[in-house]
Structures are given as structure tokens and as C-alpha cells.
Coordinates of N, CA and C in Angstrom, one line a residue:
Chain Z
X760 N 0.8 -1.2 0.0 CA 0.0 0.0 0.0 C 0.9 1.2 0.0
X761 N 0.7 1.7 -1.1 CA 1.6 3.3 -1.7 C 0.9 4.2 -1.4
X762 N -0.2 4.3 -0.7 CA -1.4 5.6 -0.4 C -1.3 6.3 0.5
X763 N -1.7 7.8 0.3 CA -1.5 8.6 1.2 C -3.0 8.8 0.8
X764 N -4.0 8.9 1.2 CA -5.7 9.2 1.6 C -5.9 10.9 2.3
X765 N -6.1 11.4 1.6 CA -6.6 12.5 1.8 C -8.5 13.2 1.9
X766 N -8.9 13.4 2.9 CA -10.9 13.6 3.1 C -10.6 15.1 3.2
X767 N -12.1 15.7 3.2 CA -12.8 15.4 2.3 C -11.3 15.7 0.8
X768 N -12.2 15.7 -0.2 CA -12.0 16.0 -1.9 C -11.8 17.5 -2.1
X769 N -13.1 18.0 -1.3 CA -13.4 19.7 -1.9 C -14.1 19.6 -0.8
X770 N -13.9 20.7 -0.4 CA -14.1 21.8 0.6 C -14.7 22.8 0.5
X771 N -15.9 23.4 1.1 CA -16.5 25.1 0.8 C -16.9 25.5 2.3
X772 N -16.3 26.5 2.8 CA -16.6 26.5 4.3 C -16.5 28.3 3.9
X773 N -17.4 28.9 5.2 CA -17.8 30.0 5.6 C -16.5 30.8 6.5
X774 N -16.4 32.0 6.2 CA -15.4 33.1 7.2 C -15.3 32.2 8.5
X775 N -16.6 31.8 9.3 CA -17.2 31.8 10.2 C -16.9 30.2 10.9
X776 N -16.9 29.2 9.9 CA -16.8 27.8 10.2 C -15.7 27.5 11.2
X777 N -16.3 26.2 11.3 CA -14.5 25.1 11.8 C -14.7 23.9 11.2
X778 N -13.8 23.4 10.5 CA -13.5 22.1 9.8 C -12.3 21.5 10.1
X779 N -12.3 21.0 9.8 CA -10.9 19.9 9.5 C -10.4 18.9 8.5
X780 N -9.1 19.2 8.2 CA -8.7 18.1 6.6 C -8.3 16.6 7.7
X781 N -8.3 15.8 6.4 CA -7.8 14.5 7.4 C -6.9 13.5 6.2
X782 N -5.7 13.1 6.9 CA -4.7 12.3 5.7 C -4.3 11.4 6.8
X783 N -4.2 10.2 5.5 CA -4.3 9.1 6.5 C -3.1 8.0 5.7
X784 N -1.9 7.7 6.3 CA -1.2 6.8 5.1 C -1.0 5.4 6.4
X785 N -0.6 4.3 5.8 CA -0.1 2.9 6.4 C 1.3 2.3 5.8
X786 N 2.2 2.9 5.4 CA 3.0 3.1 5.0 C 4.5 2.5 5.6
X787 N 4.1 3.2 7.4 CA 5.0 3.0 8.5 C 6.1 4.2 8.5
X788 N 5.5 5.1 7.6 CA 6.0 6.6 7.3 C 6.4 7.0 8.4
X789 N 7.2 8.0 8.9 CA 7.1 8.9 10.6 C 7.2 10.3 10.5
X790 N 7.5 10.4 9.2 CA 7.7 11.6 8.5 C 6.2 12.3 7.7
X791 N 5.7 13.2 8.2 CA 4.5 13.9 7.6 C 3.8 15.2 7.6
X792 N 3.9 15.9 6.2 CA 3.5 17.1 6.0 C 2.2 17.6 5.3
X793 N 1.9 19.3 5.4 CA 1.0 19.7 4.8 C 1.8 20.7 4.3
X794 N 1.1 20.7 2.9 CA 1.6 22.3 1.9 C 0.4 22.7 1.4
X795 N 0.4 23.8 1.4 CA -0.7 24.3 0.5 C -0.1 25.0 -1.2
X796 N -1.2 24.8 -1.8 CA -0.7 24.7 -3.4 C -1.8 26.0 -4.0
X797 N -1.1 27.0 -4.5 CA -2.0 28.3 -4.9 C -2.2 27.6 -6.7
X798 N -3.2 27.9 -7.3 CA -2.9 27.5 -8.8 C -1.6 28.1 -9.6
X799 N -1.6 27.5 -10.2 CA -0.5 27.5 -11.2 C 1.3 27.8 -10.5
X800 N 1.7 27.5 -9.0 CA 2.4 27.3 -8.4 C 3.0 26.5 -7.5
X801 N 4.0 26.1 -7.2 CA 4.7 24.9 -6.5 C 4.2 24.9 -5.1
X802 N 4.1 23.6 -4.8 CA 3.4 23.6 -3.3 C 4.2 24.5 -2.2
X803 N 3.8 24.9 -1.2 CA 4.8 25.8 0.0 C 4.3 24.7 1.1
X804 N 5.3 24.7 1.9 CA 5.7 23.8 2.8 C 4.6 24.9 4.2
X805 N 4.1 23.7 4.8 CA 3.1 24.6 6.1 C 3.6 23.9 7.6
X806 N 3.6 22.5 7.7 CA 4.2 22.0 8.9 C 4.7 20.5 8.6
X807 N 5.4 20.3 9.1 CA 6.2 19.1 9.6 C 5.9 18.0 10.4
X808 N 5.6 16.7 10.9 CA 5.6 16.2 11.7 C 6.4 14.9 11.4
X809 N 7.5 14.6 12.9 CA 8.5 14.1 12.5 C 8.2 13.2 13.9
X810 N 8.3 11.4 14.0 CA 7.7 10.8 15.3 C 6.3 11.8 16.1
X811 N 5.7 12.1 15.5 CA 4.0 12.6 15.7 C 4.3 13.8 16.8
X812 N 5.7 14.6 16.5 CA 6.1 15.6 17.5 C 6.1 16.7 15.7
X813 N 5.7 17.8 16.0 CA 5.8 18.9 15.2 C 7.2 19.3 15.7
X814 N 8.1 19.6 13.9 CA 9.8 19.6 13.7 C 9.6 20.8 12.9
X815 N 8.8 21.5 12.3 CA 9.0 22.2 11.0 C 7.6 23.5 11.3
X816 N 7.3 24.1 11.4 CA 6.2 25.3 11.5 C 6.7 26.6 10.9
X817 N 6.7 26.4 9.4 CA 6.7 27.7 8.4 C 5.9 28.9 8.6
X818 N 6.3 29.4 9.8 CA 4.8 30.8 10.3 C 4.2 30.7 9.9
X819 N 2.8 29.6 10.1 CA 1.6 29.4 9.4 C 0.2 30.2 10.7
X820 N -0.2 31.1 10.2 CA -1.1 31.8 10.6 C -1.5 30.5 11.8
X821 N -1.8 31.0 12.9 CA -2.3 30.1 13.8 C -4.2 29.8 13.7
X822 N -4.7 30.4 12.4 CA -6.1 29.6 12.2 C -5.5 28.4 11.4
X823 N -4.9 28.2 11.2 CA -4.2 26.8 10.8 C -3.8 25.8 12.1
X824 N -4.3 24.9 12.2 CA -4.0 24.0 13.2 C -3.7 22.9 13.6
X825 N -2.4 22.3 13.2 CA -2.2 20.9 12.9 C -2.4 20.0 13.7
X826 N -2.6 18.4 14.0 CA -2.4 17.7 14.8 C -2.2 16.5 14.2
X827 N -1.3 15.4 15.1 CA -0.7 14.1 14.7 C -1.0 13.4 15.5
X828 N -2.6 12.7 15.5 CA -3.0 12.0 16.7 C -1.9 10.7 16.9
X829 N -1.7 10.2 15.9 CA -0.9 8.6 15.9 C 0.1 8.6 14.5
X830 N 0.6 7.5 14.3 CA 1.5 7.7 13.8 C 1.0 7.4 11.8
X831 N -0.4 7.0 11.9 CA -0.9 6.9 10.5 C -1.6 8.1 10.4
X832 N -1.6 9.0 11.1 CA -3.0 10.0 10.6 C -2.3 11.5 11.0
X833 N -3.0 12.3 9.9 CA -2.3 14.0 10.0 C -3.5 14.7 9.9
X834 N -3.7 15.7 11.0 CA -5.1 16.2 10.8 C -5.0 17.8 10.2
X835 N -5.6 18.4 9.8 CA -5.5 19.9 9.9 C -6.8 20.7 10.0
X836 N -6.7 21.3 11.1 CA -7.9 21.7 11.8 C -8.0 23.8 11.0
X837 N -8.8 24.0 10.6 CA -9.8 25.2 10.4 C -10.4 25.9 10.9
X838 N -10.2 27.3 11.1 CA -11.0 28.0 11.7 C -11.0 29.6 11.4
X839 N -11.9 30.3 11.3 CA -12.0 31.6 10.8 C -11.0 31.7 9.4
X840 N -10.8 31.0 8.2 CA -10.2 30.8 7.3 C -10.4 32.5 6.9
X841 N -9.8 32.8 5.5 CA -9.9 33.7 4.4 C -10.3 33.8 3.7
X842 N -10.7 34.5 2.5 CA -10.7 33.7 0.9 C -9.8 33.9 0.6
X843 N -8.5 34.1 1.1 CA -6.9 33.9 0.5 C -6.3 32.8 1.1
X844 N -7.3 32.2 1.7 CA -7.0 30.8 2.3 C -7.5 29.5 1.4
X845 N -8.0 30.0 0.6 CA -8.4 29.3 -0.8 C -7.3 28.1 -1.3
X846 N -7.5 27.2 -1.7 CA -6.1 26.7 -2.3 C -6.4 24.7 -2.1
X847 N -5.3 24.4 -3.0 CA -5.6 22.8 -2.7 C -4.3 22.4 -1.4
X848 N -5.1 21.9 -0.5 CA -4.2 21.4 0.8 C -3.5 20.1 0.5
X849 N -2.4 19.4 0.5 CA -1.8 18.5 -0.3 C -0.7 18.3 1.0
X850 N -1.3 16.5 1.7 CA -0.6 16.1 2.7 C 0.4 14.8 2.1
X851 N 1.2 14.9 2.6 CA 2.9 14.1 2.1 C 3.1 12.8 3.6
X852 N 3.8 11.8 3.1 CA 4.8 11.4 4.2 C 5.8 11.0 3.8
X853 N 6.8 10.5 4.4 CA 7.8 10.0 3.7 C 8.5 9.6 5.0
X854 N 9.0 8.0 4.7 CA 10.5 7.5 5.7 C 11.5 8.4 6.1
X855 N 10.8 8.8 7.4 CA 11.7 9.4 8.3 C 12.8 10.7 7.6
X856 N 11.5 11.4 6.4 CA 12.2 12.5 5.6 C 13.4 12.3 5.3
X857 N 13.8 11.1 4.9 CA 15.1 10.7 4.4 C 14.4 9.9 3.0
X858 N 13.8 9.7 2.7 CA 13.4 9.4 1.1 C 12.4 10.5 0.5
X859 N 12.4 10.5 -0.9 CA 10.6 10.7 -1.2 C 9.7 10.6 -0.6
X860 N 8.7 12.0 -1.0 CA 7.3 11.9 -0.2 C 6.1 11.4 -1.1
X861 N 5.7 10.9 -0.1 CA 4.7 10.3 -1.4 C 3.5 11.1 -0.8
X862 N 2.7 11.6 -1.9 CA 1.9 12.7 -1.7 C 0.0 11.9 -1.6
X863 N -0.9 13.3 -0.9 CA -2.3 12.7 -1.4 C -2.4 13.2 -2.4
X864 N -3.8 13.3 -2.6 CA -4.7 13.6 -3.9 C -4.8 15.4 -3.9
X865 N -5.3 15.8 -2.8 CA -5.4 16.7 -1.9 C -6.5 17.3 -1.5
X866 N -7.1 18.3 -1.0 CA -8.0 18.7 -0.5 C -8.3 20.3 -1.1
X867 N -9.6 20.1 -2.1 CA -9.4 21.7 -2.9 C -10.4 22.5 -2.1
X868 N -9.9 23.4 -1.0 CA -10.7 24.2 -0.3 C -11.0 25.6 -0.7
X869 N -12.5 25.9 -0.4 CA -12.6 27.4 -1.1 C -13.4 27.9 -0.1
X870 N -12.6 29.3 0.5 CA -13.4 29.6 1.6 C -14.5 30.9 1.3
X871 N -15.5 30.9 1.3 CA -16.2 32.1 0.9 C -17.0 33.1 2.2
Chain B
X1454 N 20.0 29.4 2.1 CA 18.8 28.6 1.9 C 19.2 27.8 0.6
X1455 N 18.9 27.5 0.3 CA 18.3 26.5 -1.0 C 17.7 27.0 -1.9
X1456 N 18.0 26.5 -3.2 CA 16.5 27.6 -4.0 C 17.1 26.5 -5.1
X1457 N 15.7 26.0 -6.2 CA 15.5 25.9 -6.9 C 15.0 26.9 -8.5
X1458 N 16.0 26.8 -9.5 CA 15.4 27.0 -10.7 C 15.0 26.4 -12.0
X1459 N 13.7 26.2 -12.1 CA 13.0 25.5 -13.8 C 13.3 27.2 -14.7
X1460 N 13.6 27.3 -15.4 CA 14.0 28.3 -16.4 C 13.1 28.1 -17.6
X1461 N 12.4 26.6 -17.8 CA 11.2 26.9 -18.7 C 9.7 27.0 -18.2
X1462 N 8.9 27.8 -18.0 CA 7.6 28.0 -17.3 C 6.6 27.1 -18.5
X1463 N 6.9 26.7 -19.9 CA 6.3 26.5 -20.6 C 7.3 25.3 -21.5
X1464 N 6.4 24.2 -22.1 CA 7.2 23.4 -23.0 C 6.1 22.1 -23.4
X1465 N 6.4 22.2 -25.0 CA 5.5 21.0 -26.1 C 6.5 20.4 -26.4
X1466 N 6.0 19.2 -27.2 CA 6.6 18.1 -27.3 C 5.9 17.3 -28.4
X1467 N 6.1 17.0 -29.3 CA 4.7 15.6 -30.1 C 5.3 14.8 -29.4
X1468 N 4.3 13.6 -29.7 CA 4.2 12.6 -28.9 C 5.2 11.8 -29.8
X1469 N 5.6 10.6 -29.2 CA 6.8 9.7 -29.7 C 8.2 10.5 -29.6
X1470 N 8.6 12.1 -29.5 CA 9.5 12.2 -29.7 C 10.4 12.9 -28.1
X1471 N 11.7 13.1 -27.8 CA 11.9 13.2 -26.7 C 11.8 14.6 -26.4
X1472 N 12.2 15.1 -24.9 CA 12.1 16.4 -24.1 C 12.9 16.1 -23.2
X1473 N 13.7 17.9 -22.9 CA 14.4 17.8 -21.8 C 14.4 19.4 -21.1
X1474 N 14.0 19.0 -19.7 CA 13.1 19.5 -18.4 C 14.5 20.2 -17.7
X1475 N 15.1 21.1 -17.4 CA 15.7 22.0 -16.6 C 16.0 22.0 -15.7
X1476 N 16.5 22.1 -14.6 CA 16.8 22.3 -13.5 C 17.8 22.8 -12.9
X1477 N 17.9 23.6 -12.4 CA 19.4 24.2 -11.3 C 18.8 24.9 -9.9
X1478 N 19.8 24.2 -9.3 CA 20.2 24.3 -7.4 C 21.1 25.1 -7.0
X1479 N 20.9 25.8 -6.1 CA 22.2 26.3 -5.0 C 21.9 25.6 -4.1
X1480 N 22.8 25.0 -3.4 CA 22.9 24.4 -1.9 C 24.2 24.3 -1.8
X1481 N 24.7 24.8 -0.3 CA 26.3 24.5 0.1 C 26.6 23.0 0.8
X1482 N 25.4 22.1 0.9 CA 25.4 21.1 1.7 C 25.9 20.1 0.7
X1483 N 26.5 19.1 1.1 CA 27.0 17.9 0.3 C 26.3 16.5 0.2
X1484 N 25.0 16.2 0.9 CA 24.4 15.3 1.2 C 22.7 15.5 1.0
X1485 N 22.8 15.6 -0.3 CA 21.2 16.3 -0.6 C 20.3 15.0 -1.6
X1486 N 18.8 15.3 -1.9 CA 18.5 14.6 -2.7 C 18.0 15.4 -3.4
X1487 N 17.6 14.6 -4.7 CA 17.0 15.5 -6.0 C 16.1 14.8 -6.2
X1488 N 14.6 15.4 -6.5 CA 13.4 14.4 -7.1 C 12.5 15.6 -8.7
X1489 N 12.5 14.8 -9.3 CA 11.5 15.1 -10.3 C 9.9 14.7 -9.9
X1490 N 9.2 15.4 -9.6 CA 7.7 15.3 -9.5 C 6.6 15.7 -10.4
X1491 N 5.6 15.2 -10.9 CA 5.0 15.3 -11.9 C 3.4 15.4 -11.2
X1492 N 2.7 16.5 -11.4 CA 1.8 17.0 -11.4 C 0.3 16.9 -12.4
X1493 N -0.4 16.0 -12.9 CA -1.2 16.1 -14.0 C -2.2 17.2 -13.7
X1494 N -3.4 17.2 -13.9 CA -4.4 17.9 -14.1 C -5.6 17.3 -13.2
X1495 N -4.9 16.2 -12.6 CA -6.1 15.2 -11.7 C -5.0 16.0 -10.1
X1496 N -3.9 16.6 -10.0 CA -3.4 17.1 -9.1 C -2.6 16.8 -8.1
X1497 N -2.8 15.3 -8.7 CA -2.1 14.2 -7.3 C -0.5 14.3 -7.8
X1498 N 0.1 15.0 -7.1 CA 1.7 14.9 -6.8 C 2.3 13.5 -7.2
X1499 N 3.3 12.7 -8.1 CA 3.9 11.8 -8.2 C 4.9 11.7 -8.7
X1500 N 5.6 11.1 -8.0 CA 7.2 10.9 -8.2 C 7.4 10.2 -9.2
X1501 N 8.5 10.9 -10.2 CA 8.9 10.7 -11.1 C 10.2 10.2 -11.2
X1502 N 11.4 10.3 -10.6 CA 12.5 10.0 -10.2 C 13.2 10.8 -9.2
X1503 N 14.1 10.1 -8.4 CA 14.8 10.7 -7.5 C 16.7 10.5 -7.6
X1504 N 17.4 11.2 -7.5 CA 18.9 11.2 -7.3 C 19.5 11.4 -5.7
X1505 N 20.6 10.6 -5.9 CA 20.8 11.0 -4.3 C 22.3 11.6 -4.8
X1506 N 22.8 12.4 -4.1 CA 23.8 13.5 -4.3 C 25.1 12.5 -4.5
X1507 N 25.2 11.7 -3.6 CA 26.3 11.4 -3.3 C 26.7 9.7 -4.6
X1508 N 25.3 9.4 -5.6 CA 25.6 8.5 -6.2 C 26.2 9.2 -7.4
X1509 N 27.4 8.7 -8.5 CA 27.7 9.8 -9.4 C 26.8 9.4 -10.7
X1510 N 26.2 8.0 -10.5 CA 25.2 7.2 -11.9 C 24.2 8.0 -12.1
X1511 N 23.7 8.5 -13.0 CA 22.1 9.1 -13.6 C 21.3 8.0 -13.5
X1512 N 20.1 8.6 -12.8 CA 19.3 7.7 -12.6 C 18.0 7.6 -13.2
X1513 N 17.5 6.2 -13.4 CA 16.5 6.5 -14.8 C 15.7 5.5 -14.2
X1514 N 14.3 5.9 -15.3 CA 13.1 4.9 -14.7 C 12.2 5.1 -15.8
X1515 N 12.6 3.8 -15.9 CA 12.2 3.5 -17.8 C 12.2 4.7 -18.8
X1516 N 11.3 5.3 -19.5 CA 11.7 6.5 -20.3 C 12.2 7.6 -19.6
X1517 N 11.8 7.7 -18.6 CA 12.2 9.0 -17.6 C 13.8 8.6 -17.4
X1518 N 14.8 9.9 -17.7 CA 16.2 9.5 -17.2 C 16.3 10.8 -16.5
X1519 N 17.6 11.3 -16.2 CA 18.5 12.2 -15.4 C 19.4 12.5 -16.1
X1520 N 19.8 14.0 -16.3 CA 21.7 14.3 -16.1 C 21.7 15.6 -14.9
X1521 N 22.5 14.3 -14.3 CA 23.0 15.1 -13.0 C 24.1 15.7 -13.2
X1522 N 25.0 16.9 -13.0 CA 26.4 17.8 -12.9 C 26.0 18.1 -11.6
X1523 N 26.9 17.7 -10.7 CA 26.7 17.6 -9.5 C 27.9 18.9 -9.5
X1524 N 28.6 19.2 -10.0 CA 29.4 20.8 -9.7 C 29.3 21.7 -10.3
X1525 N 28.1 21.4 -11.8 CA 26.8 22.7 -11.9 C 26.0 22.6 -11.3
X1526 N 25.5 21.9 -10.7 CA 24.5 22.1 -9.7 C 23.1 22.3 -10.7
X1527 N 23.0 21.0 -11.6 CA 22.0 21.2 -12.5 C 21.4 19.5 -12.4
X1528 N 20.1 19.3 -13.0 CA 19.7 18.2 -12.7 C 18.5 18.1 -13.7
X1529 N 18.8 17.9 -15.0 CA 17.4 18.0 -15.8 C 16.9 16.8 -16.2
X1530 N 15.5 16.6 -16.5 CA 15.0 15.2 -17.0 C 14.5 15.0 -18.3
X1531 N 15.0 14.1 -18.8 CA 14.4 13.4 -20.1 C 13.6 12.8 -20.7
X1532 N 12.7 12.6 -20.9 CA 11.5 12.0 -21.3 C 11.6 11.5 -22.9
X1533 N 11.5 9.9 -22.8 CA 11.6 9.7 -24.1 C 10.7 9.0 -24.6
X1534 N 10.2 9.1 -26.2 CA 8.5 8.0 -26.2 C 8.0 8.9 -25.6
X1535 N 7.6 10.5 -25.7 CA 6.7 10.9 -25.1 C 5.3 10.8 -25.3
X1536 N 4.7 10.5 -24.6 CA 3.2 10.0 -24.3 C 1.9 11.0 -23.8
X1537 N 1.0 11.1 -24.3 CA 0.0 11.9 -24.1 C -0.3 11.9 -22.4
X1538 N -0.2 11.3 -22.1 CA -0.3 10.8 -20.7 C 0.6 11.6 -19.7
X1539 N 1.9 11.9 -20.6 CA 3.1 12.9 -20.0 C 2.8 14.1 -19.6
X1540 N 1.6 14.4 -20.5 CA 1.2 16.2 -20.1 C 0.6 16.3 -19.2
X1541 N 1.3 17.4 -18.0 CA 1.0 17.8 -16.6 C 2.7 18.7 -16.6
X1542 N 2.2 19.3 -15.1 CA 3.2 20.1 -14.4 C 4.6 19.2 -13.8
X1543 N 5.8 19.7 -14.3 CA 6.8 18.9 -13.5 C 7.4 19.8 -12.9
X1544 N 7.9 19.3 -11.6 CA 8.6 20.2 -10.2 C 9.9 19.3 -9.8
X1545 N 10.7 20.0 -9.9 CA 12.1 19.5 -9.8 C 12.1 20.1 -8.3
X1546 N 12.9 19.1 -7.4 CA 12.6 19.1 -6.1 C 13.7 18.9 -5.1
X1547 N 14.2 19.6 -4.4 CA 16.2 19.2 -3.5 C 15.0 19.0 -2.1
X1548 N 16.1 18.2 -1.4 CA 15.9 17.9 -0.3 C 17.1 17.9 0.5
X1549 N 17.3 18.5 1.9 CA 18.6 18.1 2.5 C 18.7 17.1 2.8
X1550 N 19.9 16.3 3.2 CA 20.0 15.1 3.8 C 20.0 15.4 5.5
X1551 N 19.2 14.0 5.8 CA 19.1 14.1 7.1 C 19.2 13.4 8.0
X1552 N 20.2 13.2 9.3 CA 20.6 12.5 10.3 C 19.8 12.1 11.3
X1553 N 19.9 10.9 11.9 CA 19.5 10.7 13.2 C 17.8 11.2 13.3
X1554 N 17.5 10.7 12.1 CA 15.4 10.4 12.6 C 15.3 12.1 12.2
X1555 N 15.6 13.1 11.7 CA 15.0 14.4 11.6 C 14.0 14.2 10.4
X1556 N 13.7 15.3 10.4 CA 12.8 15.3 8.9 C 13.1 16.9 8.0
X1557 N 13.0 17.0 7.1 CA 13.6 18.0 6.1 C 12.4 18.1 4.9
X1558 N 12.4 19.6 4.7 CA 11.5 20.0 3.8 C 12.2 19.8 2.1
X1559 N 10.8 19.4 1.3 CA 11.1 19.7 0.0 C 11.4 21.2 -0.2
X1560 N 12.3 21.4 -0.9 CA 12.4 23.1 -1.7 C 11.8 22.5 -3.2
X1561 N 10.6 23.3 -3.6 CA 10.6 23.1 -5.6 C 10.5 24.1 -5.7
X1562 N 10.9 24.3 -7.2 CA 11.2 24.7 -8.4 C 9.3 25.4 -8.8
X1563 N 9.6 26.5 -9.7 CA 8.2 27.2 -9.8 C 7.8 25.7 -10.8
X1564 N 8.0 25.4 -11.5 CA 7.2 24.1 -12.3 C 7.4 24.7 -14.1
X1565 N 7.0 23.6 -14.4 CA 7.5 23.7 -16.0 C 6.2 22.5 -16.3
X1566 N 5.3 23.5 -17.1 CA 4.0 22.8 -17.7 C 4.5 22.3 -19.0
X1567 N 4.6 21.1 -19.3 CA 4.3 20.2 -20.7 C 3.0 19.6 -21.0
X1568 N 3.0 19.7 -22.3 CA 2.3 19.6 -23.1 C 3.1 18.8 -24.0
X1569 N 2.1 17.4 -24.4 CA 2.3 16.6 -25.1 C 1.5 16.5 -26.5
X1570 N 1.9 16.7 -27.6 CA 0.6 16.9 -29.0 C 0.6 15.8 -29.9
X1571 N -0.4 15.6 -29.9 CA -0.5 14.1 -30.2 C -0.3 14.3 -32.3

């Protein structure tokens, strides 16, 4: 199993909401990230989680809120988003960030 | 820091015939990797090949190859038999190398859209 599982697909949430993305790999990965991806540019790196301890936090506005319940699952929690918060959220893992990440599908959120 | 550059934001191809994809790095580190990632239009991120710094062989996977200059600091990919199926965004990708269980961020490259014409 090569999958990294990314919920929901698409996303449409309010100024006002709270959501949460959810990525899920079985891989045996320990290494696990979120980037967010603007169209027609290269993903930017948002957080890190390295043995289910956060290693990497790119000053990501704190309505961004990560969490690594266990060692298969990477959550990212939502709240009072933007519409410049718009974008496809695109979660990674990879052996102990010493190989390739193998990526999800991602999550195309549009906040209105 | 690190910084990747694609120098072509745009590039066609007909199909059956080959292409070759750009890349240049600064990094002062000596223990780095290099990945080609390919982007289609369905969005899902997938690895296309990877180089590890310290091997001097170009590394290839099946049509897809590599020329690494590891003291230009250049890393472009090849595509041969190009295939309709090839057209999407490719992101040339450095990674530092990393010790003792850390974890290290991809740096990519702005991307270089191909287009394959049948």
C-alpha cells in the first residue's frame, strides 16, 4: 500500500466555520507534511511532523492548526479561514524524511 | 537557503518524440537529494524520479532518465517516447539530507507545464 488518503475531496466553508482536513497513510511513514498549493504554483511547505512531535512550523497563521493523533493519521484543523485561504491542501509522508514523499490527492478548499 | 530553478515555465513536445526539463540548485550542503515530481491535471503529486547526491550514476526509470552535474548544480529530466499521458506540471525538487530520525522540507522549483501533441 503506496497511499496517502486525503478527506474530504473539496471543501466550501464559511469566514465563520470550523473544519478539519484529514490524511491518512499505512505506510509505516514517521515523517508527515501539509503544503498548501496556490494554482499554477509549486506547493509551499506549512508543517512538519517528524515521530508525531511537530519539527517544521513555516509561520503558518495560527487559524491553521495541525495535529498528529498517531503515527498513520495527520489532521488539519480550520477556523475563521480567508478567501486567501483558498487553495488545494496537499498532505505528504515520507520515511523518516530521508526518502521521497509520497503525496495525497489533496483537498481543494474554497473559503467564501 | 536552498533555492531551486526551472527556467522553462512552458514546453511541447509531439508525442513519440523526446524532451528535456531543466533544473538548477544552490545548496552549500553535500548530502542532498534530488526528485522530479509530476503534477497532472487530476493534481495528485507523483514521483517521477529521484537522485541521491552522493551517487555519481544518472538515474533513470524506464523513459524518464536524469543528467546530474553535480558541480553545476544542474539536474534535468528526459523524457523519451513521449506520451500523451506525460502532459502535466513537472517540479524539480532538492531535499537536505538528514541524520538521526530528523525530517527536512522539499524546496521546488516554480514548475515547468508540458504539453504533449498528439
Amino acid at each position: 500500500d503506496t497511499e496517502v488518503t486525503q478527506t474530504p475531496k473539496h471543501l466550501v466553508m464559511g469566514m465563520t466555520n470550523k473544519k478539519s482536513l484529514k490524511c491518512e497513510q499505512h505506510m509505516g511513514h514517521r515523517a508527515m507534511y501539509w503544503y498548501k498549493q496556490k494554482a499554477k504554483k509549486p506547493p509551499e511547505l506549512m508543517f512538519v511532523y517528524s515521530y508525531e512531535k511537530l519539527s517544521i512550523n513555516e509561520s503558518v497563521p495560527s487559524r491553521f492548526s495541525p495535529e498528529c493523533p498517531n503515527s498513520s493519521l495527520l489532521n488539519l484543523h480550520l477556523h475563521a479561514l480567508q478567501p486567501e485561504d483558498s487553495a488545494l491542501y496537499l498532505c505528504a509522508s515520507s520515511y523518516r524524511g530521508i526518502t521521497e514523499a509520497f503525496f495525497g490527492q489533496g483537498t481543494r478548499l474554497t473559503v467564501v | 537557503a536552498q533555492t531551486v530553478t526551472q527556467s522553462q515555465p512552458e514546453m511541447s513536445v509531439q508525442e513519440a518524440e523526446t524532451v528535456t526539463l531543466s533544473c538548477t540548485y544552490d545548496t552549500s550542503e553535500n548530502n542532498y537529494y534530488l526528485f522530479w515530481y509530476k503534477q497532472p491535471p487530476s493534481r495528485q503529486m507523483i514521483l517521477v524520479i529521484r537522485q541521491e547526491a552522493y551517487k555519481q550514476q544518472n538515474a533513470t526509470e524506464n523513459r524518464f532518465s536524469v543528467n546530474f552535474q553535480k558541480a553545476a548544480k544542474s539536474f534535468s529530466l528526459k523524457i523519451s517516447d513521449s506520451q500523451l499521458g506525460d502532459t502535466a506540471m513537472y517540479f524539480c525538487a532538492f531535499m537536505k539530507g538528514v541524520s538521526q530520525g530528523g525530517s527536512e522540507k522539499l524546496v521546488f522549483g516554480k514548475g515547468t507545464k508540458l504539453t504533449v501533441n498528439p
